[in-house]
Amino acid sequence: MNSDDNNYSDIIDEIFDRAIYGPKIFKNKLVLFHDYIPKRLLFREEQISKLARHLTTLIKHQRTSNLFIYGKPGTGKTAVTRYVINRLLEKIKGTDFKFIFSYVNCRLAGTEYRVIKYMADSIGLKLPFTGLSTEEAFNRLKNHLVNLKKPFLVVLDEVDALIIRYGDNLLYSLTRLNYDESDIIAMIIGISNDLRFKEMLDPRVLSSLSEEEIIFKPYTATELEQILWDRIQLAFFDNTVDQGAVKLAAAISGSENGDARKALDLIRVAGEIVEAQGGNKITTDHIKMAYNSIDRERTLEVIRTLPLHSKLIIGALYLMTIGGQNNRIKSSVLYQKYSLLTGEIGESPLSSRRFYSLLTELSLLGIVNRRIDNYGRRGGRVTTVKFDVPLTLIKKSLVEDPIIGDLLINKFD
DNA sequence: TTTCCACCGGAAAATGAGGTCC
DNA sequence: GGACCTCATTTTCCGGTGGAAA
């Protein structure tokens, strides 16, 4: 065993000892995660009552109107919806009131076909991953609903993601279930972060989906503070969170769209930092560290999960940046460098069209910054790019890559 | 006012890998 | 086994763009 092995052994022992024998501040960390639904939801009494009243028509087997829920991310739309539906399911257990329920996150599902498959799976109908036309899959779902003879409640979360990409065909078919000869009673609850997608809906779908609406306003910093204290009591042991730390986490999240999830993330990551350091109290400094850490981890994770050619573009830009070339790199020059790099790992470069698409994606992800300058008849329009994140982060994420890491590591040094 | 440059990006088609159905 | 399906990725084609130069 050499001296390096001894050093690593000491570090690892220290980390494990701290985890096993060090002070503990978390009582139940799970309550700080996004999918946890608390027993009470603060500042959402009005929305809870409205949704609960709306759902009563369904359990009475009455034809009912659909519902559209709108609000910024982290304002409690999904939590309130799942909370009220869970309460209703508990309430009707053992009674004659019955309905079948399906929850689908349209952004995660991705395509119309998969939204139908998620709905089918959750009501006990097996559909293949692929091989059927979307129309055939929907017909099978519809026939299954006819056989079940129970009202059908479907929650389409992030429904805007589906509409923007595939149009409103599926939504139209779902809204028509109530009006054809099949005798199905169906209620659609659409949840969206973005009201603008309604402009893309067919007027018939729009009027059907927006019969009732519930708006979720962003939480204020004061409300976020109370929500945090409510959750802290469940998540941490007594006297392990400083009052100032909670105020700061609430203020940061309040200034960023009143996002409660962000506030919970800050407290959770700050708690993890305190435990890793062997400390026993979360302070404002830990919240600041958590804020930087979340940002940094997000960037690293985004770059790690990018496809190979996006990483090659980043690699080419990195090499040109550290190579002392201009602060901003021309996109056409970057394409040449990227093409050379792909050749070095035995790959063919993608077309310039595809290259521009990937560059646009990197810009939207906040990894590179694009600027368009115009040099007129002689120079034309020129797009230049530079990194929008620290070069140390770029290097760290690229050298970890099994394919291009080895290739680039020699050039880095 | 028109021309020209160097891209940029929408639309449609191609491709290939997964699958079902008859 | 062949016809047909979805889906993600990529290519091809081509019109649009803004502003300096002609």
mmCIF file of C-alpha atoms in Angstrom, chain A residues 13 45 58 72 97 140 195:
data_model
loop_
_atom_site.group_PDB
_atom_site.id
_atom_site.type_symbol
_atom_site.label_atom_id
_atom_site.label_comp_id
_atom_site.label_asym_id
_atom_site.label_seq_id
_atom_site.Cartn_x
_atom_site.Cartn_y
_atom_site.Cartn_z
ATOM 1 C CA ASP A 13 -12.670 6.584 7.415
ATOM 2 C CA GLU A 45 -57.770 26.245 1.686
ATOM 3 C CA LEU A 58 -68.075 12.457 -10.104
ATOM 4 C CA LYS A 72 -46.264 28.703 -11.552
ATOM 5 C CA PHE A 97 -69.373 5.221 -4.404
ATOM 6 C CA ARG A 140 -58.779 -0.241 -26.438
ATOM 7 C CA LEU A 195 -51.508 29.659 -19.572
#
